[in-house]
Short mmCIF file of C-alpha atoms in Angstrom, two decimals:
data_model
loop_
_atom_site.label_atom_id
_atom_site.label_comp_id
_atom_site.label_asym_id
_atom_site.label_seq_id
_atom_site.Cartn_x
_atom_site.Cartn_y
_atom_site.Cartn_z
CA UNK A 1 15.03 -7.32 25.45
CA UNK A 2 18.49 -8.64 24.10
CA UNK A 3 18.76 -7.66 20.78
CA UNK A 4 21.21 -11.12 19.70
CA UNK A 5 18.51 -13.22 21.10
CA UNK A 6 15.39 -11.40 19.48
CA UNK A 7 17.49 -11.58 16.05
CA UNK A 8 18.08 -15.52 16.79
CA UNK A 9 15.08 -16.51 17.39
CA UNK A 10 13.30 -14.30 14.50
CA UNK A 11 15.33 -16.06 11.80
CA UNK A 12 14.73 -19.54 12.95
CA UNK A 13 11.35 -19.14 13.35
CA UNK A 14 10.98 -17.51 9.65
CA UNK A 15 13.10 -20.36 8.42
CA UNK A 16 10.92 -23.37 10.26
CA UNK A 17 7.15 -21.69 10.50
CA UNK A 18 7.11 -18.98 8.81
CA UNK A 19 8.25 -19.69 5.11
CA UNK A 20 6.48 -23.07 4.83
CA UNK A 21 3.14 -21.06 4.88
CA UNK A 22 4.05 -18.07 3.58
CA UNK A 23 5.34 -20.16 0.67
CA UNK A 24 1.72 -21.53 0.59
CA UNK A 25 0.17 -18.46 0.37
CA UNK A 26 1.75 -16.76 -2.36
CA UNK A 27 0.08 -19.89 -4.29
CA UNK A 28 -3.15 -18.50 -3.55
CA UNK A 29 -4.73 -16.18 -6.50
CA UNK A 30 -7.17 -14.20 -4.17
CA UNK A 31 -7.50 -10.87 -5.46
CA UNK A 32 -8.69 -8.06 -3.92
CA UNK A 33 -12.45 -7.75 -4.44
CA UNK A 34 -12.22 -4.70 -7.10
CA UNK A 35 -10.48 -7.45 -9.34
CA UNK A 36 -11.89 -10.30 -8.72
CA UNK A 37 -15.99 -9.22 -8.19
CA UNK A 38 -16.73 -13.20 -8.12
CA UNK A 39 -14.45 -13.40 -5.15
CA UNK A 40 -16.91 -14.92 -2.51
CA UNK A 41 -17.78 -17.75 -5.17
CA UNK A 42 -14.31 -18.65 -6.26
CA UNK A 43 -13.22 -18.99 -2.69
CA UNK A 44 -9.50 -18.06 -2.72
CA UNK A 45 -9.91 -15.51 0.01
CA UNK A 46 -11.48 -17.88 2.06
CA UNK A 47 -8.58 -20.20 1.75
CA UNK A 48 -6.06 -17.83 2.16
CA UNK A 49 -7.80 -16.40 5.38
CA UNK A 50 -8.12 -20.01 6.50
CA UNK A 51 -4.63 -20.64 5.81
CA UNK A 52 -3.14 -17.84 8.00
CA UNK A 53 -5.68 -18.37 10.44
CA UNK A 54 -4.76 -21.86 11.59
CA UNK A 55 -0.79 -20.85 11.11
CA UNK A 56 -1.46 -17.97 13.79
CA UNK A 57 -3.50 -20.75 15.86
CA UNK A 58 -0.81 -23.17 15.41
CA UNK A 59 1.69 -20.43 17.40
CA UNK A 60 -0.47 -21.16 20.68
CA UNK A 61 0.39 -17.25 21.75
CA UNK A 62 -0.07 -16.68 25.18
CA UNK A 63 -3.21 -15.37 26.97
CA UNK A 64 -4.26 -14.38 22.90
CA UNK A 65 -7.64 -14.77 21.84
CA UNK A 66 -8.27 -15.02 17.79
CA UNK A 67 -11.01 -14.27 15.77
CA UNK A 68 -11.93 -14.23 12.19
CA UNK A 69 -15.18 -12.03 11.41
CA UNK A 70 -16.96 -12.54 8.58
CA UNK A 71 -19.78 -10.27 8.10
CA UNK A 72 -22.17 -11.05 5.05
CA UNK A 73 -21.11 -9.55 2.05
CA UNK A 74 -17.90 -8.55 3.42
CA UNK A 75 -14.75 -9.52 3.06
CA UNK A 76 -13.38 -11.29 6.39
CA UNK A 77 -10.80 -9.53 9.08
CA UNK A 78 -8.74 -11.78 11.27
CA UNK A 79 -8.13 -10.32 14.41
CA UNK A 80 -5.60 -11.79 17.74
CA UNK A 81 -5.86 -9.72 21.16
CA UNK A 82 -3.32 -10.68 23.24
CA UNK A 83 -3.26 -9.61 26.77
CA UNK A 84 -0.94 -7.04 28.20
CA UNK A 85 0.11 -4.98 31.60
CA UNK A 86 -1.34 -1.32 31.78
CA UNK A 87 -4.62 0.00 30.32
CA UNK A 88 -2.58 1.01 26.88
CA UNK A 89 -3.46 -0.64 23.41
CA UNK A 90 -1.06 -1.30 20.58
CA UNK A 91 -2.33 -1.73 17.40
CA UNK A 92 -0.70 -3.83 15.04
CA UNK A 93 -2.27 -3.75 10.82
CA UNK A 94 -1.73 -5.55 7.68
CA UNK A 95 -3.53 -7.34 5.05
CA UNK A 96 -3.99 -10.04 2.87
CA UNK A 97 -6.01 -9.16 -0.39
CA UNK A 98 -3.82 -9.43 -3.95
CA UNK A 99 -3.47 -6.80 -7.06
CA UNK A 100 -3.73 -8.39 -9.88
CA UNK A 101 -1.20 -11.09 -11.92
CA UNK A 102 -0.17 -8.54 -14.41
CA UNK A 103 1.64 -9.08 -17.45
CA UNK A 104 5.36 -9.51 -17.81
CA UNK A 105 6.93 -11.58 -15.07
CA UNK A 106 10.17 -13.18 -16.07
CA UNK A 107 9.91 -16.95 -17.77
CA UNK A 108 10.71 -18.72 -14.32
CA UNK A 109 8.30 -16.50 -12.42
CA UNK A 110 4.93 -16.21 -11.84
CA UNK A 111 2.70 -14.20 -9.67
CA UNK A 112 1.25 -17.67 -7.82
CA UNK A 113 4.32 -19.64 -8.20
CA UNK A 114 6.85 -18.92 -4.61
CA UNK A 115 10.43 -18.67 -5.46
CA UNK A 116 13.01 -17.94 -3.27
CA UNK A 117 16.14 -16.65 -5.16
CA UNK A 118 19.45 -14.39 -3.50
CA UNK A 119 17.35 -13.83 -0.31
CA UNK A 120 14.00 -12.74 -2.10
CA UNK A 121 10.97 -14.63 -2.23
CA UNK A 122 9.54 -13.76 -5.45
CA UNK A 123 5.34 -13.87 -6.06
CA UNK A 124 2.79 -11.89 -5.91
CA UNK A 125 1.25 -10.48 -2.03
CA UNK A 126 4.56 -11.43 -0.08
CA UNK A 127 5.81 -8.01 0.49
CA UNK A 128 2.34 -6.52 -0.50
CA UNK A 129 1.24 -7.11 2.18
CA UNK A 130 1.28 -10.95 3.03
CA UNK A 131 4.51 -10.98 5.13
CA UNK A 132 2.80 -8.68 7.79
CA UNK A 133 0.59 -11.19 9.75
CA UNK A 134 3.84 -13.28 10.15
CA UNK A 135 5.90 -10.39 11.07
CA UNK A 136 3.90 -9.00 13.79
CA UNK A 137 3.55 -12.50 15.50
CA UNK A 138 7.19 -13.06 14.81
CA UNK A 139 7.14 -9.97 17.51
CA UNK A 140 4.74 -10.84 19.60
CA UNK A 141 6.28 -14.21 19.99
CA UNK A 142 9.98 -12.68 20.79
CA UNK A 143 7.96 -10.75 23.20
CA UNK A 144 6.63 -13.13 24.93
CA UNK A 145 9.49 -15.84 24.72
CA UNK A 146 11.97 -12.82 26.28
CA UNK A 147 9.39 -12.30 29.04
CA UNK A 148 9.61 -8.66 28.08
CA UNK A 149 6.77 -6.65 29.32
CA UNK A 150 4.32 -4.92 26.88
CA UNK A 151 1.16 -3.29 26.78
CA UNK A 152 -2.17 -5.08 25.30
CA UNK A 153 -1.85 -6.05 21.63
CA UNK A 154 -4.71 -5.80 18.91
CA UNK A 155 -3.52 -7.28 15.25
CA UNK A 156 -5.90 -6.72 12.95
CA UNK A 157 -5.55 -8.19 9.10
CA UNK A 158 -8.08 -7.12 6.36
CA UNK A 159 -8.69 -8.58 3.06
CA UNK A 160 -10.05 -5.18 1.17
CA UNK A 161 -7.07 -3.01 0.95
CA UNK A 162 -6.12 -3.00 -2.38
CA UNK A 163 -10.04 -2.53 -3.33
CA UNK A 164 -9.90 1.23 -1.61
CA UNK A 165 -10.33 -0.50 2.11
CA UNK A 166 -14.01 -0.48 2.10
CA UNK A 167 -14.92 -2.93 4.85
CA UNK A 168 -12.60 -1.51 7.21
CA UNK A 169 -14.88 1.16 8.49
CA UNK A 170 -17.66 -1.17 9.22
CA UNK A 171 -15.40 -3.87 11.11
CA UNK A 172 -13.90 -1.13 13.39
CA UNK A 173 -16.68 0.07 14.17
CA UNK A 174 -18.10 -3.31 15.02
CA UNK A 175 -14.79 -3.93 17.28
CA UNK A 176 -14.41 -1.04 18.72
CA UNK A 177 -14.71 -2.15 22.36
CA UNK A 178 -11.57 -4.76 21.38
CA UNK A 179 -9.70 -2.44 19.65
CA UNK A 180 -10.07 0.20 21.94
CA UNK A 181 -8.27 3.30 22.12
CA UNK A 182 -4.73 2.73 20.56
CA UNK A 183 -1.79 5.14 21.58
CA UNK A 184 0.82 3.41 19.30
CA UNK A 185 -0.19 2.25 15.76
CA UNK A 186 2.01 -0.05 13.77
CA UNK A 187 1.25 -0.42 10.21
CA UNK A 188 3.68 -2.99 8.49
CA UNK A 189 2.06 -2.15 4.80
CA UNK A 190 4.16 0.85 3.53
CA UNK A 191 7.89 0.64 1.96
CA UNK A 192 11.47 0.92 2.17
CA UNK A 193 13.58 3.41 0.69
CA UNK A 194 16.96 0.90 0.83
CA UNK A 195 17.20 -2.67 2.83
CA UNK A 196 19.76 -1.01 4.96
CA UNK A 197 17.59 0.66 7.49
CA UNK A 198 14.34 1.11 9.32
CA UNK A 199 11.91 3.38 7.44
CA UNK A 200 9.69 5.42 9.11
CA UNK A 201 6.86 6.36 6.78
CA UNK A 202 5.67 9.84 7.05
CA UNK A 203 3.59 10.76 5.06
CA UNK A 204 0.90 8.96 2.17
CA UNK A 205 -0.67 10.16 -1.08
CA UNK A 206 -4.89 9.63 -1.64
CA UNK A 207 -6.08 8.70 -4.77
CA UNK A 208 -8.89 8.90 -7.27
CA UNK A 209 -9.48 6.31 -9.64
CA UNK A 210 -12.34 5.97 -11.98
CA UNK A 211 -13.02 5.50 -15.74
CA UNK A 212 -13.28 8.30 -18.13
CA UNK A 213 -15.14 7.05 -21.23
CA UNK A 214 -15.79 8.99 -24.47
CA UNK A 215 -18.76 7.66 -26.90
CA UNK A 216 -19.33 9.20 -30.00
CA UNK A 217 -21.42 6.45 -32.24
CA UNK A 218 -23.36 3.30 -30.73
CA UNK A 219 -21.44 0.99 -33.12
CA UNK A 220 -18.15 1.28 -35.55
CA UNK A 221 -18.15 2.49 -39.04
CA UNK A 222 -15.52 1.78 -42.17
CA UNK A 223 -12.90 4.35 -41.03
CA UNK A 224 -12.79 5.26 -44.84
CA UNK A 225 -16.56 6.58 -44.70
CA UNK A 226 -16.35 7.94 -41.49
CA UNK A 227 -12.83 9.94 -40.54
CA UNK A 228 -12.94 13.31 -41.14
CA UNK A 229 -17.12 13.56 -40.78
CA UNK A 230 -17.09 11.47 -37.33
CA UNK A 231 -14.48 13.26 -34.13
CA UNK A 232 -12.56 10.13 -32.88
CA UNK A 233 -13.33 9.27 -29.51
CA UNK A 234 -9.69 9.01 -28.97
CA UNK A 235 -8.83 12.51 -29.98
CA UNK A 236 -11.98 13.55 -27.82
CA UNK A 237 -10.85 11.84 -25.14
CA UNK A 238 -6.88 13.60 -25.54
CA UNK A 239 -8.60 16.91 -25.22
CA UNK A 240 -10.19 16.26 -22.37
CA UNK A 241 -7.23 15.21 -20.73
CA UNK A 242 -5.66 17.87 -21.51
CA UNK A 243 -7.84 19.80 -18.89
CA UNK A 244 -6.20 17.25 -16.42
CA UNK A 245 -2.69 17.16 -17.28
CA UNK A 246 0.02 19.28 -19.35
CA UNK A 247 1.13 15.79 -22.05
CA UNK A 248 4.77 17.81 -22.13
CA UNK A 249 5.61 17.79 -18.95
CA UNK A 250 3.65 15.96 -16.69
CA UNK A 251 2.44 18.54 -14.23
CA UNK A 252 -1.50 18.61 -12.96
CA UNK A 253 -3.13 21.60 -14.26
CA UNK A 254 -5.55 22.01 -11.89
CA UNK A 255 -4.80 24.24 -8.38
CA UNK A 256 -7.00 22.41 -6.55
CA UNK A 257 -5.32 19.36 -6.44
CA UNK A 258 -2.54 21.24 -4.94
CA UNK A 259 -1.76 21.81 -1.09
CA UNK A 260 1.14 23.34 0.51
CA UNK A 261 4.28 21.34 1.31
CA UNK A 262 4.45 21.29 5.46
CA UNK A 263 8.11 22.89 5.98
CA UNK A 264 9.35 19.69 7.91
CA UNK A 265 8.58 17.43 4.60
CA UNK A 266 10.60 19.92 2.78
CA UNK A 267 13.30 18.85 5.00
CA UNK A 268 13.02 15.89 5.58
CA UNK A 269 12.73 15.01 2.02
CA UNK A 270 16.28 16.59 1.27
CA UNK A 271 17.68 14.10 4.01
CA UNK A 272 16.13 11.23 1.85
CA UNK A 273 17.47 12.56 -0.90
CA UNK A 274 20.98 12.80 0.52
CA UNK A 275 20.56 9.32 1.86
CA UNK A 276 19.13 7.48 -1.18
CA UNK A 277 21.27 9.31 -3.72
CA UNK A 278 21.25 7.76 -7.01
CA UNK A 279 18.80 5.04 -6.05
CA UNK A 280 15.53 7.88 -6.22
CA UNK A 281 15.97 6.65 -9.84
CA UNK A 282 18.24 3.86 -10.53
CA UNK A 283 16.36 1.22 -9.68
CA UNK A 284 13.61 1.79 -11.85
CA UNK A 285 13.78 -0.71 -14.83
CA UNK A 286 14.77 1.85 -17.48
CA UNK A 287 14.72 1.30 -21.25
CA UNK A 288 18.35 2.30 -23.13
CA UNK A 289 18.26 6.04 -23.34
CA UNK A 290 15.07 6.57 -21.05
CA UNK A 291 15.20 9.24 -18.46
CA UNK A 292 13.32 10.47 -15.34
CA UNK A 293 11.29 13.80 -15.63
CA UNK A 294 14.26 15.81 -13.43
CA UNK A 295 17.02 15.41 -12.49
CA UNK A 296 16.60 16.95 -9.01
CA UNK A 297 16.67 13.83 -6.91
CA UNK A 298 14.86 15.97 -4.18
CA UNK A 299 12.03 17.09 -6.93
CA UNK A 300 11.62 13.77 -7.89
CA UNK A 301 10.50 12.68 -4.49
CA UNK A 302 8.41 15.75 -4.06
CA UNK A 303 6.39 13.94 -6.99
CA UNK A 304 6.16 11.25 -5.73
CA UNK A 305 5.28 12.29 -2.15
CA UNK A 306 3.37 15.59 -2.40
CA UNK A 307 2.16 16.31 -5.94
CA UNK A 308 -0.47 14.93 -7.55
CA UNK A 309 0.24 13.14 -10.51
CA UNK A 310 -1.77 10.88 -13.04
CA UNK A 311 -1.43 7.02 -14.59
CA UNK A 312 -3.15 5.86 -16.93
CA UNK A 313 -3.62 2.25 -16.08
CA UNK A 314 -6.18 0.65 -18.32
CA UNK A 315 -8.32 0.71 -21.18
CA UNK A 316 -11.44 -0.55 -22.54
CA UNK A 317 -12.16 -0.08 -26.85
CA UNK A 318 -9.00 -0.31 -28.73
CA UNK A 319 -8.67 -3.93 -29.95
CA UNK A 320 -5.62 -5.79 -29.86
CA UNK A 321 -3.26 -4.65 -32.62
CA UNK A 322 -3.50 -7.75 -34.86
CA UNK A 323 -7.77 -7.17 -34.25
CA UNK A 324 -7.30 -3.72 -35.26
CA UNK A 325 -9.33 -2.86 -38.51
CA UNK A 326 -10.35 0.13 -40.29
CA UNK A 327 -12.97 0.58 -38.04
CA UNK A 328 -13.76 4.58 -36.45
CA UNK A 329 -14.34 2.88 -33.22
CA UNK A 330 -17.72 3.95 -31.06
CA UNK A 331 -16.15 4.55 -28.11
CA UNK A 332 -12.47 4.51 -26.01
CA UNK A 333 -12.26 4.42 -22.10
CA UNK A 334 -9.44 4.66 -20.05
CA UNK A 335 -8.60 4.14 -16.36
CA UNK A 336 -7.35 6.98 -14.81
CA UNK A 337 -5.42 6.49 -11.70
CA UNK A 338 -4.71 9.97 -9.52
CA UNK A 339 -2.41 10.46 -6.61
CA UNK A 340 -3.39 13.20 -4.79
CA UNK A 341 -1.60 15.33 -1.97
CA UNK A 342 -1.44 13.88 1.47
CA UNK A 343 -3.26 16.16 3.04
CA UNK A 344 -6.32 17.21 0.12
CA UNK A 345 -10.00 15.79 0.57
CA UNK A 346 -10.39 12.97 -1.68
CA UNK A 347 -13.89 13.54 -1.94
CA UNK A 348 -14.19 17.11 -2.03
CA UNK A 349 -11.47 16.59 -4.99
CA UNK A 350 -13.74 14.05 -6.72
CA UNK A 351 -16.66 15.71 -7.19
CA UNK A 352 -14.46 18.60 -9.16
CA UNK A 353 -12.61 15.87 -11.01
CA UNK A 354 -15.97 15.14 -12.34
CA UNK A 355 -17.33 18.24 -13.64
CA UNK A 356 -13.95 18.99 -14.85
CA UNK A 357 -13.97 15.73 -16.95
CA UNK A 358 -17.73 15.62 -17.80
CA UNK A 359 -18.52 19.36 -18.30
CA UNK A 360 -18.80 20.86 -21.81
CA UNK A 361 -17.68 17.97 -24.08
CA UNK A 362 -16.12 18.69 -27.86
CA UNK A 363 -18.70 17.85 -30.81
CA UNK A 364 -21.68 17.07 -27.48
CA UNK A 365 -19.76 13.76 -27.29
CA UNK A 366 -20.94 11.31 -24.24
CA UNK A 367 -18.25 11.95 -21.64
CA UNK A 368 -19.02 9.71 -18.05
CA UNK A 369 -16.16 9.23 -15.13
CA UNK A 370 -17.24 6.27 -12.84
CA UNK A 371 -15.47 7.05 -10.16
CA UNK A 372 -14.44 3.86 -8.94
CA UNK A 373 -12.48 4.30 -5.43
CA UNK A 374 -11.15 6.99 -3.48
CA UNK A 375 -9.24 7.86 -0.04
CA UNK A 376 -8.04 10.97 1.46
CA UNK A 377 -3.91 10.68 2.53
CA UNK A 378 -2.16 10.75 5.70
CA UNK A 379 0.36 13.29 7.64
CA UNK A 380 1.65 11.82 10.47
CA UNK A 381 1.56 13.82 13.70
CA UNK A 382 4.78 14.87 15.47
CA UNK A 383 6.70 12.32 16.50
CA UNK A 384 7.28 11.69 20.22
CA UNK A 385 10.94 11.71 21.41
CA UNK A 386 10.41 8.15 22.71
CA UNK A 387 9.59 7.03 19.83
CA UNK A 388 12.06 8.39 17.75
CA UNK A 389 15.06 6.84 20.42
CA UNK A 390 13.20 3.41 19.84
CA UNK A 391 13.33 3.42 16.45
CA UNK A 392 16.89 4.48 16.02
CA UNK A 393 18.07 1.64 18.73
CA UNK A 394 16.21 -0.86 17.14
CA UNK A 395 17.09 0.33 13.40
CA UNK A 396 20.85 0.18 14.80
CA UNK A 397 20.34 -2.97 16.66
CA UNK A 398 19.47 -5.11 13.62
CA UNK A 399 20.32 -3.48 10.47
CA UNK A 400 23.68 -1.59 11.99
CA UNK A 401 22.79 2.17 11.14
CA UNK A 402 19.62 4.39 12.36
CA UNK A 403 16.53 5.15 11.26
CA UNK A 404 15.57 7.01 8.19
CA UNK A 405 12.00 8.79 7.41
CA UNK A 406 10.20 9.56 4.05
CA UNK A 407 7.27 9.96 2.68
CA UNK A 408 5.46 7.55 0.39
CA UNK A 409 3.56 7.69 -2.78
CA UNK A 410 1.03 5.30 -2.35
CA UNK A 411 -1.81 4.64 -0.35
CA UNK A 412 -2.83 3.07 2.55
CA UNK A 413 -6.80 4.28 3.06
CA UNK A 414 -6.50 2.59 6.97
CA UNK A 415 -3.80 5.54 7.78
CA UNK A 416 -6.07 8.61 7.18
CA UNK A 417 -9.22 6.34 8.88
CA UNK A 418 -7.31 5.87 12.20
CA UNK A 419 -5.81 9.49 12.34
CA UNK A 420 -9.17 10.91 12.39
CA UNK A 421 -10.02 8.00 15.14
CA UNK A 422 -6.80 8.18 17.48
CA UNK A 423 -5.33 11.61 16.96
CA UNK A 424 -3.60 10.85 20.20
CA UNK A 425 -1.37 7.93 18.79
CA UNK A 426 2.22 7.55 17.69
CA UNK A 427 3.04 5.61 14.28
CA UNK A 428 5.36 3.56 13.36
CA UNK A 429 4.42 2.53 9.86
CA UNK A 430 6.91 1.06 7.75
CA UNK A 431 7.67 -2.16 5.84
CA UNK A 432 9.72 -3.92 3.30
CA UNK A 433 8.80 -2.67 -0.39
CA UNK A 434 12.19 -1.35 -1.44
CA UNK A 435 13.85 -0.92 -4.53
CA UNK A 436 13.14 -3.22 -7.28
CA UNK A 437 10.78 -5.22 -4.96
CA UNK A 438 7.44 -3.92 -7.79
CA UNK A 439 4.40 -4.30 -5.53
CA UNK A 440 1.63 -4.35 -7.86
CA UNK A 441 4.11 -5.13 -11.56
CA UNK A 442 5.58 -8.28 -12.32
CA UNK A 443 8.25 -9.80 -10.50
CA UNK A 444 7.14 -8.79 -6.93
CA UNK A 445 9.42 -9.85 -4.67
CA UNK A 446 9.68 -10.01 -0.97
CA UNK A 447 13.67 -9.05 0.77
CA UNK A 448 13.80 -11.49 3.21
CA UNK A 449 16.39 -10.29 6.09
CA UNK A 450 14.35 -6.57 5.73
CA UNK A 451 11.31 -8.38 6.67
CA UNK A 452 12.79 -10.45 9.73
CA UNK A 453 14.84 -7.25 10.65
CA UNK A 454 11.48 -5.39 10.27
CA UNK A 455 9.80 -7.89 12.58
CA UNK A 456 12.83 -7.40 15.73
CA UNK A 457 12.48 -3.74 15.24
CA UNK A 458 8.66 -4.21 16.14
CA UNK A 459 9.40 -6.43 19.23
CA UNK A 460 11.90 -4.04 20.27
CA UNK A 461 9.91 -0.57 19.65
CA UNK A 462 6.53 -1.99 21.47
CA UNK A 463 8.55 -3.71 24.37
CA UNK A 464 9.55 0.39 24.80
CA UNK A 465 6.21 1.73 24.23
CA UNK A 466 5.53 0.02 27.22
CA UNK A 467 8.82 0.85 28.61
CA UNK A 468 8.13 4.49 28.48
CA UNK A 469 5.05 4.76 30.75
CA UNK A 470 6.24 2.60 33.67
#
């Protein structure tokens, strides 16, 4: 493939087909099933998977064949097969399902309202994870259009991610004769850790999330009559964490949601570190005077990578401050958000996370965890030396310096499903949430060039997937 024409034709083709819809999309409020549990009757998931469908249709891609499967109950999966030389499969993943609006977006911004600003289009699901179905046909398309030769292709795009992935199981399993056996898996839903380079991710935390609730009377009570008779189910609720968490420093008390750090991440994350430099922290929207935990830069991204760590990320029985009486409230919940080492069984870890929580409670309070979603991370296997030349040629091809690896804090539940499936397959998973870009917070934006240089470096690295076996 020639790199000049594969970068040509990506940018037109993002500037005529691809932004007009992706545009469109953005517009669409269809949240990921664990927000929005009324999702099948308001019908925004429907339209965005009808959206993207007849854009993808619209591309006429050679010899392709697309599908949308919509199982009852289920959220749908779109799925294109496109026809290849050799007996090898290529998988291709990404996903359309929202997190919610969230609070805080700037006064001309708006999680369903597309702006394109200094190369970012701003809105909530482009770079998580929207921009993937358009980036991996971008490829294919190149592909095709160069006459380059290249092994069978299976995109798949689910609409559950961001609810824990829970229909993905079931729809593999019902395509596994299309999807076959894949021996290179490209996953276009991690992040970035600049815009000046292809990231290889390495490495992805699991998480626990559930609600911890404390209940300690079935309605409120004057706070005059009741404090100091009455424990708060606030201050119950501290303790308790306090089993969890050391509130000076941060750290996870328990062991067991410990592993050992594999000897190559230790090394690899001191590259990063070199590499990213100031930017581990800088750009994070500090208040004046605020500062990170460490100031080891290579620390920081252990945290991030390989330790778990808690966030606290909602709450049910506090009122709003100006609703806030003198009231000893019944109860207080809160949301409890755990990212867990890459390589520790999420479920193994949940079932201790509960009798840790629920075990023994101060003054016999009523203590529950509803454990709401979990998934076990992902270590990616060695990577070939084939695949490490393609990525460093494409990476220098279209952003002008090689690839870089790291590993990520987040989540992608697919990952650990399809390295239990396909231990034989390669990786390349990678993708465009870089600094400042706030997947999930307010002001989500998507870099544009990253994501058309993302899409050439996909052309370019299955065109020599194939490549290597001939």
């Amino acid at each position: 493939m020639n790199p000049a024409t594969t970068k040509s034709e990506i940018d037109a083709f993002w500037e005529s087909e691809v932004m007009p819809t992706l545009t469109r999309y953005i517009e669409i409020p269809n949240q990921s099933p664990l927000f929005d549990p009324d999702w099948e009757k308001n019908g925004y998931m429907k339209q965005a998977i009808e959206l993207v469908r007849d854009w993808v249709a619209r591309q006429k891609i050679e010899n392709s064949k697309l599908t949308v499967h919509e199982s009852p109950g289920r959220t749908p999966l779109l799925m294109l097969e496109v026809d290849g030389e050799g007996d090898e499969t290529v998988l291709l993943y990404g996903h359309l399902d929202k997190q919610p609006a969230m609070v805080g977006w700037s006064d001309d911004l708006g999680p369903w309202k597309p702006v394109v600003r200094d190369g970012k289009l701003y809105g909530r699901g482009g770079a998580d994870d929207g921009y993937a179905v358009f980036a991996a046909v971008s490829a294919i398309r190149t592909l095709q259009s160069q006459k380059a030769p290249h092994s069978r292709l299976v995109l798949i795009i689910e609409c559950c991610e961001e609810s824990g992935s829970v229909d993905l199981p079931y729809y593999v399993d019902l395509l596994a004769e299309q999807i076959g056996s894949p021996r290179l898996v490209v996953c276009l839903d991690s992040g970035c850790g600049n815009y000046d380079q292809l990231w290889s991710t390495t490495s992805l935390r699991g998480s626990l999330v559930g609600d911890l609730t404390v209940q300690v009377l079935t309605e409120g009570v004057h706070s005059g009559d009741a404090s100091g008779i009455v424990p708060s189910s606030f201050r119950i609720l501290r303790s308790i964490l306090d089993r969890l968490e050391d509130s000076a420093d941060g750290r996870v008390r328990p062991e067991w949601l410990y592993t050992e750090i594999p000897d190559n991440r230790l090394e690899e994350t001191r590259r990063t570190a070199e590499i990213l430099g100031d930017a581990v922290t800088s750009h994070y929207p500090w208040t004046d005077g605020m500062k990170p935990v460490t100031d080891d830069p290579v620390e920081l991204l252990l945290n991030k990578t390989w330790r778990p760590m808690v966030a606290y990320t909602g709450q049910e029985g506090l009122p709003h401050l100006t609703q806030g009486g003198n009231v000893l409230r019944p109860s207080t919940a809160l949301k409890l958000s755990i990212r867990i080492p890459p390589t520790l069984d999420a479920a193994e870890a949940d079932r201790k996370l509960d009798e840790l929580l629920t075990s023994d409670p101060p003054y016999g309070a009523t203590v529950t965890f509803d454990f709401e979603k979990g998934a076990t991370g992902w270590n990616a296997p060695a990577t070939d030396e084939w695949l490490e030349q393609a990525m460093n040629r494409a990476s220098e091809s279209f952003f002008g310096q090689g690839v870089a690896y790291h590993g990520e804090g987040g989540s992608i539940p697919f990952m650990g499903m399809l390295g239990e499936r396909f231990p034989e397959a390669q990786f390349l998973i990678t993708g465009v949430l870089g600094p400042n870009s706030n997947a999930h917070g307010p002001n989500e934006f998507l870099h544009l060039q990253t994501a058309r240089n993302v899409s050439a470096c996909v052309a370019h690295v299955v065109a020599d997937f194939h490549k290597r076996a001939r």
